[in-house]
Each structure stands twice: as C-alpha cells, then as structure tokens.
Tab-separated table of C-alpha atoms in Angstrom:
chain	number	residue	atom	x	y	z
A	1	MET	CA	17.518	35.176	7.514
A	2	SER	CA	16.330	31.744	9.000
A	3	LEU	CA	17.579	28.514	7.588
A	4	PHE	CA	14.227	27.700	6.010
A	5	LYS	CA	14.005	31.006	4.360
A	6	THR	CA	17.505	30.682	3.120
A	7	LEU	CA	16.684	27.197	1.522
A	8	LYS	CA	13.519	28.566	-0.114
A	9	ARG	CA	15.582	31.529	-1.646
A	10	TYR	CA	18.468	29.228	-3.060
A	11	GLN	CA	16.246	26.333	-4.110
A	12	ARG	CA	16.756	25.429	-7.881
A	13	PRO	CA	13.607	25.633	-10.238
A	14	THR	CA	11.083	22.789	-9.390
A	15	PRO	CA	8.672	21.113	-11.727
A	16	PHE	CA	5.738	22.623	-9.817
A	17	GLY	CA	5.153	25.355	-12.417
A	18	LYS	CA	4.087	22.850	-14.993
A	19	CYS	CA	2.758	19.952	-12.885
A	20	ALA	CA	-0.628	18.367	-12.915
A	21	GLU	CA	-1.510	19.719	-9.523
A	22	ARG	CA	-1.031	23.347	-10.678
A	23	GLU	CA	-2.781	22.809	-14.011
A	24	PHE	CA	-5.819	21.132	-12.129
A	25	PHE	CA	-5.896	24.474	-9.864
A	26	LEU	CA	-5.791	26.743	-12.749
A	27	ALA	CA	-8.560	24.803	-14.785
A	28	ASN	CA	-10.807	24.410	-11.778
A	29	ARG	CA	-10.311	27.289	-9.204
A	30	VAL	CA	-13.503	29.035	-10.353
A	31	VAL	CA	-15.525	26.501	-8.338
A	32	LEU	CA	-14.148	27.979	-5.130
A	33	THR	CA	-16.503	30.931	-5.657
A	34	LYS	CA	-19.297	28.622	-4.747
A	35	VAL	CA	-18.299	28.709	-1.123
A	36	PRO	CA	-17.473	32.210	0.178
A	37	LEU	CA	-15.338	30.770	3.053
A	38	PHE	CA	-12.929	29.320	0.516
A	39	ALA	CA	-12.893	32.203	-2.059
A	40	ASP	CA	-9.296	33.280	-0.921
A	41	TYR	CA	-7.859	30.126	-2.185
A	42	MET	CA	-8.459	31.377	-5.679
A	43	LYS	CA	-5.493	33.650	-5.259
A	44	ALA	CA	-3.207	30.726	-4.209
A	45	ASP	CA	0.235	31.244	-5.621
A	46	ASP	CA	2.750	29.029	-3.472
A	47	PRO	CA	2.619	25.106	-3.808
A	48	PHE	CA	1.208	24.222	-0.548
A	49	THR	CA	-1.559	26.637	-0.638
A	50	ILE	CA	-2.392	25.387	-4.131
A	51	ILE	CA	-2.368	21.794	-2.686
A	52	ARG	CA	-4.798	22.781	0.071
A	53	ALA	CA	-7.071	24.653	-2.466
A	54	ASN	CA	-7.123	21.387	-4.596
A	55	ILE	CA	-8.493	19.451	-1.605
A	56	ILE	CA	-11.409	21.889	-1.422
A	57	ILE	CA	-11.898	22.008	-5.269
A	58	ARG	CA	-11.936	18.084	-5.422
A	59	ALA	CA	-14.489	17.938	-2.671
A	60	ILE	CA	-16.831	20.241	-4.471
A	61	LEU	CA	-16.458	18.458	-7.735
A	62	ASN	CA	-17.104	15.278	-5.761
A	63	LYS	CA	-20.284	16.640	-4.504
A	64	GLU	CA	-21.609	17.421	-7.935
A	65	SER	CA	-20.470	14.044	-9.383
A	66	ILE	CA	-22.359	12.053	-6.701
A	67	GLU	CA	-25.438	14.382	-7.087
A	68	LYS	CA	-25.200	13.990	-11.007
A	69	ALA	CA	-25.045	10.257	-10.792
A	70	TYR	CA	-27.790	9.955	-8.081
A	71	PHE	CA	-30.390	12.148	-9.944
A	72	GLY	CA	-29.276	10.920	-13.332
A	73	HIS	CA	-30.274	7.297	-12.111
A	74	LYS	CA	-33.765	8.504	-10.769
A	75	LYS	CA	-34.395	10.181	-14.197
A	76	LEU	CA	-33.581	6.916	-15.962
A	77	GLU	CA	-35.771	5.033	-13.274
A	78	LYS	CA	-38.662	7.029	-14.127
A	79	LYS	CA	-38.451	5.756	-17.775
A	80	ASP	CA	-38.111	2.234	-16.687
A	81	LEU	CA	-34.506	2.085	-18.137
A	82	VAL	CA	-33.023	1.181	-14.795
A	83	THR	CA	-34.255	-0.405	-11.462
A	84	PRO	CA	-33.893	0.705	-7.966
A	85	GLU	CA	-31.653	-2.198	-7.333
A	86	ASP	CA	-29.142	-0.954	-9.963
A	87	LEU	CA	-28.467	2.118	-7.913
A	88	PRO	CA	-25.771	0.669	-5.544
A	89	THR	CA	-23.866	-0.610	-8.536
A	90	ILE	CA	-24.098	2.678	-10.326
A	91	MET	CA	-23.085	4.723	-7.473
A	92	LYS	CA	-20.292	2.460	-6.425
A	93	GLY	CA	-18.927	2.721	-9.985
A	94	VAL	CA	-19.009	6.499	-9.951
A	95	GLN	CA	-17.467	6.701	-6.389
A	96	SER	CA	-14.573	4.294	-7.522
A	97	ASP	CA	-13.244	7.145	-9.670
A	98	LEU	CA	-13.559	9.892	-6.971
A	99	PRO	CA	-10.627	10.834	-4.491
A	100	TYR	CA	-11.686	10.079	-0.784
A	101	HIS	CA	-10.338	10.290	2.773
A	102	VAL	CA	-10.572	7.259	5.155
A	103	TYR	CA	-11.496	8.661	8.570
A	104	GLY	CA	-12.177	7.469	12.146
A	105	VAL	CA	-12.410	4.097	13.811
A	106	ASN	CA	-15.351	3.061	11.280
A	107	LYS	CA	-12.914	3.740	8.398
A	108	ASP	CA	-15.709	5.983	6.821
A	109	LYS	CA	-14.916	7.110	3.321
A	110	ILE	CA	-15.121	10.990	3.165
A	111	TYR	CA	-15.701	12.050	-0.425
A	112	ILE	CA	-16.627	15.675	0.560
A	113	PRO	CA	-14.352	16.884	3.260
A	114	ILE	CA	-15.788	20.170	3.278
A	115	PHE	CA	-18.791	18.426	4.848
A	116	PRO	CA	-18.912	16.767	8.347
A	117	VAL	CA	-19.063	13.121	8.790
A	118	ALA	CA	-22.790	12.776	8.962
A	119	LEU	CA	-23.398	14.460	5.694
A	120	ASN	CA	-20.733	12.470	4.036
A	121	LEU	CA	-22.394	9.420	5.040
A	122	VAL	CA	-25.424	10.906	3.208
A	123	TYR	CA	-23.441	11.250	0.063
A	124	SER	CA	-21.661	7.810	0.445
A	125	GLN	CA	-24.615	5.500	1.193
A	126	ASP	CA	-27.797	7.259	2.137
A	127	TYR	CA	-28.394	9.007	-1.296
A	128	GLU	CA	-32.141	8.766	-1.129
A	129	LYS	CA	-32.014	11.542	1.610
A	130	LEU	CA	-30.953	13.949	-0.876
A	131	GLU	CA	-34.552	13.999	-2.255
A	132	ALA	CA	-36.033	15.004	1.157
A	133	ALA	CA	-35.629	18.085	3.589
A	134	PRO	CA	-33.239	19.198	4.926
A	135	TYR	CA	-30.804	17.430	2.583
A	136	MET	CA	-32.471	18.771	-0.630
A	137	SER	CA	-31.305	22.109	0.275
A	138	LEU	CA	-27.599	21.096	-0.216
A	139	LEU	CA	-27.851	20.797	-3.774
A	140	ASN	CA	-27.836	24.317	-4.350
A	141	LYS	CA	-27.177	26.266	-1.001
A	142	PHE	CA	-24.638	24.380	1.146
A	143	ALA	CA	-22.254	27.272	2.218
A	144	GLY	CA	-23.972	27.464	5.663
A	145	VAL	CA	-22.903	23.741	6.485
A	146	VAL	CA	-19.444	23.605	5.313
A	147	VAL	CA	-16.418	22.764	7.774
A	148	ASP	CA	-12.978	23.770	7.361
A	149	PRO	CA	-11.520	20.568	6.210
A	150	PHE	CA	-8.154	21.016	7.782
A	151	ASP	CA	-9.586	22.028	11.273
A	152	TYR	CA	-12.195	19.169	11.055
A	153	TYR	CA	-10.143	16.363	9.490
A	154	GLY	CA	-6.786	17.506	10.809
A	155	PRO	CA	-3.339	16.706	9.144
A	156	ASP	CA	-4.584	13.339	7.918
A	157	ILE	CA	-6.494	14.927	5.229
A	158	TYR	CA	-3.143	15.262	3.387
A	159	ASP	CA	-2.681	11.608	3.651
A	160	SER	CA	-5.638	10.803	1.295
A	161	TYR	CA	-6.266	10.540	-2.303
A	162	PHE	CA	-7.075	14.318	-2.472
A	163	THR	CA	-3.448	15.048	-2.715
A	164	ARG	CA	-0.071	13.539	-4.058
A	165	LEU	CA	1.842	14.054	-0.914
A	166	ILE	CA	3.952	11.371	0.653
A	167	LEU	CA	3.574	10.822	4.480
A	168	ILE	CA	7.053	10.718	6.046
A	169	ARG	CA	6.195	10.813	9.706
A	170	LYS	CA	3.263	11.135	11.869
A	171	THR	CA	3.779	12.504	15.473
A	172	LYS	CA	1.798	13.823	18.422
A	173	GLU	CA	2.582	17.401	17.219
A	174	GLY	CA	1.532	16.707	13.617
A	175	SER	CA	2.744	15.145	10.526
A	176	ALA	CA	5.461	15.568	7.790
A	177	TYR	CA	4.855	15.310	4.213
A	178	PHE	CA	7.044	15.453	1.072
A	179	ASP	CA	5.977	16.707	-2.344
A	180	TYR	CA	7.680	15.621	-5.429
A	181	ASP	CA	6.620	18.380	-7.497
A	182	SER	CA	7.747	21.179	-5.304
A	183	ASP	CA	10.824	19.348	-3.926
A	184	ALA	CA	9.813	20.260	-0.414
A	185	ILE	CA	8.876	18.885	3.023
A	186	TYR	CA	5.782	20.392	4.602
A	187	PHE	CA	5.285	20.097	8.409
A	188	VAL	CA	1.652	20.187	9.337
A	189	ASN	CA	0.362	20.757	12.828
A	190	LYS	CA	-2.648	19.088	14.435
A	191	GLN	CA	-4.895	21.934	13.260
A	192	GLY	CA	-4.016	20.726	9.670
A	193	ARG	CA	-2.030	24.156	9.306
A	194	PRO	CA	1.547	24.426	8.008
A	195	ASP	CA	4.103	24.771	10.555
A	196	ALA	CA	7.202	24.971	8.420
A	197	THR	CA	8.463	24.127	4.963
A	198	ILE	CA	11.988	22.707	4.087
A	199	CYS	CA	12.897	23.388	0.536
A	200	LEU	CA	15.393	20.923	-1.101
A	201	PHE	CA	17.944	20.882	-3.778
A	202	ASP	CA	19.646	24.087	-3.818
A	203	LYS	CA	21.364	25.553	-6.835
A	204	TYR	CA	24.873	24.682	-5.488
A	205	LEU	CA	23.981	21.063	-5.214
A	206	GLU	CA	25.906	19.235	-8.066
A	207	LYS	CA	23.663	16.323	-8.630
A	208	VAL	CA	19.938	15.905	-7.789
A	209	SER	CA	18.700	12.381	-7.020
A	210	HIS	CA	15.020	11.354	-5.971
A	211	ASN	CA	16.118	7.908	-5.271
A	212	HIS	CA	14.879	6.479	-1.865
A	213	MET	CA	13.447	9.769	-0.756
A	214	VAL	CA	11.491	8.557	2.279
A	215	LYS	CA	14.591	6.943	3.629
A	216	ARG	CA	16.727	9.994	3.143
A	217	LEU	CA	14.000	12.455	4.476
A	218	THR	CA	13.240	10.424	7.498
A	219	PRO	CA	16.226	11.327	9.518
A	220	VAL	CA	15.715	15.033	8.543
A	221	VAL	CA	12.209	14.973	9.791
A	222	ASP	CA	13.107	13.208	13.074
A	223	ALA	CA	15.651	15.838	13.788
A	224	PHE	CA	13.079	18.713	12.974
A	225	TYR	CA	10.649	17.183	15.613
A	226	LYS	CA	13.420	16.904	18.104
A	227	GLY	CA	14.217	20.732	17.729
A	228	ASP	CA	17.958	19.782	16.819
A	229	LYS	CA	18.964	22.284	14.043
A	230	GLU	CA	22.649	20.888	13.962
A	231	GLU	CA	21.480	17.386	13.403
A	232	LEU	CA	18.952	18.624	10.768
A	233	THR	CA	21.369	20.412	8.788
A	234	ARG	CA	23.881	17.549	9.018
A	235	GLN	CA	21.248	15.059	7.703
A	236	LEU	CA	20.244	17.524	5.002
A	237	VAL	CA	23.963	17.331	3.768
A	238	GLU	CA	24.648	13.771	4.233
A	239	ASN	CA	21.530	12.716	2.413
A	240	GLN	CA	22.347	14.923	-0.499
A	241	LEU	CA	19.202	17.133	-0.222
A	242	ILE	CA	21.215	20.392	0.036
A	243	SER	CA	24.778	21.206	-0.644
A	244	SER	CA	27.592	21.793	1.946
A	245	LYS	CA	28.498	24.949	0.155
A	246	LEU	CA	25.033	26.412	0.965
A	247	ILE	CA	25.283	25.365	4.698
A	248	TYR	CA	28.706	26.672	5.015
A	249	ARG	CA	27.405	30.222	3.692
A	250	ILE	CA	24.478	29.978	6.148
A	251	ASN	CA	26.912	29.182	8.980
A	252	ALA	CA	29.190	31.949	7.987
A	253	LYS	CA	26.418	34.394	7.932
A	254	ASP	CA	25.088	33.298	11.426
A	255	THR	CA	28.720	33.567	12.824
A	256	ALA	CA	29.055	37.056	11.382
A	257	HIS	CA	25.644	38.204	12.844
A	258	PHE	CA	26.737	36.959	16.263
A	259	LEU	CA	30.090	38.716	16.221
A	260	ARG	CA	28.476	42.066	15.169
A	261	ALA	CA	25.761	41.642	18.007
A	262	TYR	CA	28.381	40.748	20.397
A	263	GLY	CA	30.510	43.643	19.263
A	264	GLU	CA	27.651	46.134	19.779
A	265	GLN	CA	27.176	44.880	23.413
A	266	GLN	CA	30.854	45.690	24.209
C-alpha cells in the first residue's frame, strides 16, 4: 500500500462531514442537473470532488443572481421606479456578495467560471447584451457554451473565492492547497486535476494542532515537488502532521515487502 493510501486509511475523523462546504453541496447539488456535462458531480462523496462540485454550483448560482438582478432592474425601470443610471450601482451591490476568480493580465473578475472569459465580461459589465441575440439564449439554454472550469482556468481556480482552500505553493507543475475541513493537502496539476492527496493527523498522533499550518506544510509540499519521499515523511513527522508510530509501521511493511520479493527471486 502506498504512503498516501496508508495516510488516508489511518487518518482520524475530520470535520468535513459536518462542515459548511458539504452542507452547501447537499443543499444545492440539484442545480448541477441544469448542465449535463456536470451531472456526475451530483454523486460526489469525497471532500475534493465536493469542493470541485461547489465551484460549479456557485458558478450557476452566480449566473442566476446576475440575471435576476439585471432583469429585475429593467422591470422597475419600466415602472419609472429606477433609472438607467442606477444600474451600475445596483449590479455592483449584487456582485459584491458573489464569489469570483481574478483571471489574466487584465485581472478580469470571473463570476461564472463555467463560461469563457468573453461571456464573463457580458455578465460582469456588458449586461445590456443579455437582452439581445445571441446572448439572450443563455438565460435558459446555456449547456452548449459551457467550458470545463478546471481545464479552462487551471489550478488557479482553486485559489479564488469559490473555495475555502489555502494556497501553499504554486509551481510549474501545478499548485498545492490545504483544506482545514478535510485536513488534507491537495496537489493539483496544470490541467486543474488532482495529482495526489496527503491526509494529515493520523489516529496515532497524540496531539492535533492547526497552529501555523502554512509554515508547517511548506517543507512537506516542497519535498513532494522534489520527489523526495524520505524528506517528505521526515517533514510530516517533524511538523507533527503525522505520527512517528505510523511512519514506523509504513517503513516496516515496506521492508517486509522488499524482503519477500527478494526471497522469491533467490
């Protein structure tokens, strides 16, 4: 059994089962049915897949909130209750409560990461286009224009207001994030996909502390990207992220496996 699988197997219970992210997912996952491409995320059952599903859910809810605010303003405008000049202030107020991702050299605010940048600009500043073709069709039928947010926006989408993840390190290979709810480090590649997960705080660890986590996790992440397993395990133990007892058990099993394999070759 690999190191990462063993850490997952022996991890003590985490708060994820009762955390806000999981509750949000359970309360809102039905919106995923609006886009067939993302329907499988309704069955998400592990923390990182739920985190990914929530990015998509929040994108869809953002889309609906912006549309509701804009067309609500247009109805009030027809009744002379507001003026066209009020629109920017109203939309800015609505968007201030929505999660977003800052993207590219222009620092565009991406409120709907299941849409490409061009469509996001419509929803963030060119609202009037929503009343004209072809954008009007996006109100009800938009499945044909969606993008995979993880492919399109890459690992940086996790370093946004769409998640509660903490960025530990960004490299040429990808990025590493820590999640307090699941007590895990997630390594994400350049395609926005998970490469590996390190589950922390095993059942043999006498004391669990979340103090100064970024400082404690950084050398672990650096060792991972260097491909240095020995240094990685040493840093996990020295920073009190896993117990020396569990590492001893893992090393003992690895040694026994090697000796059996060696004996069979003789």
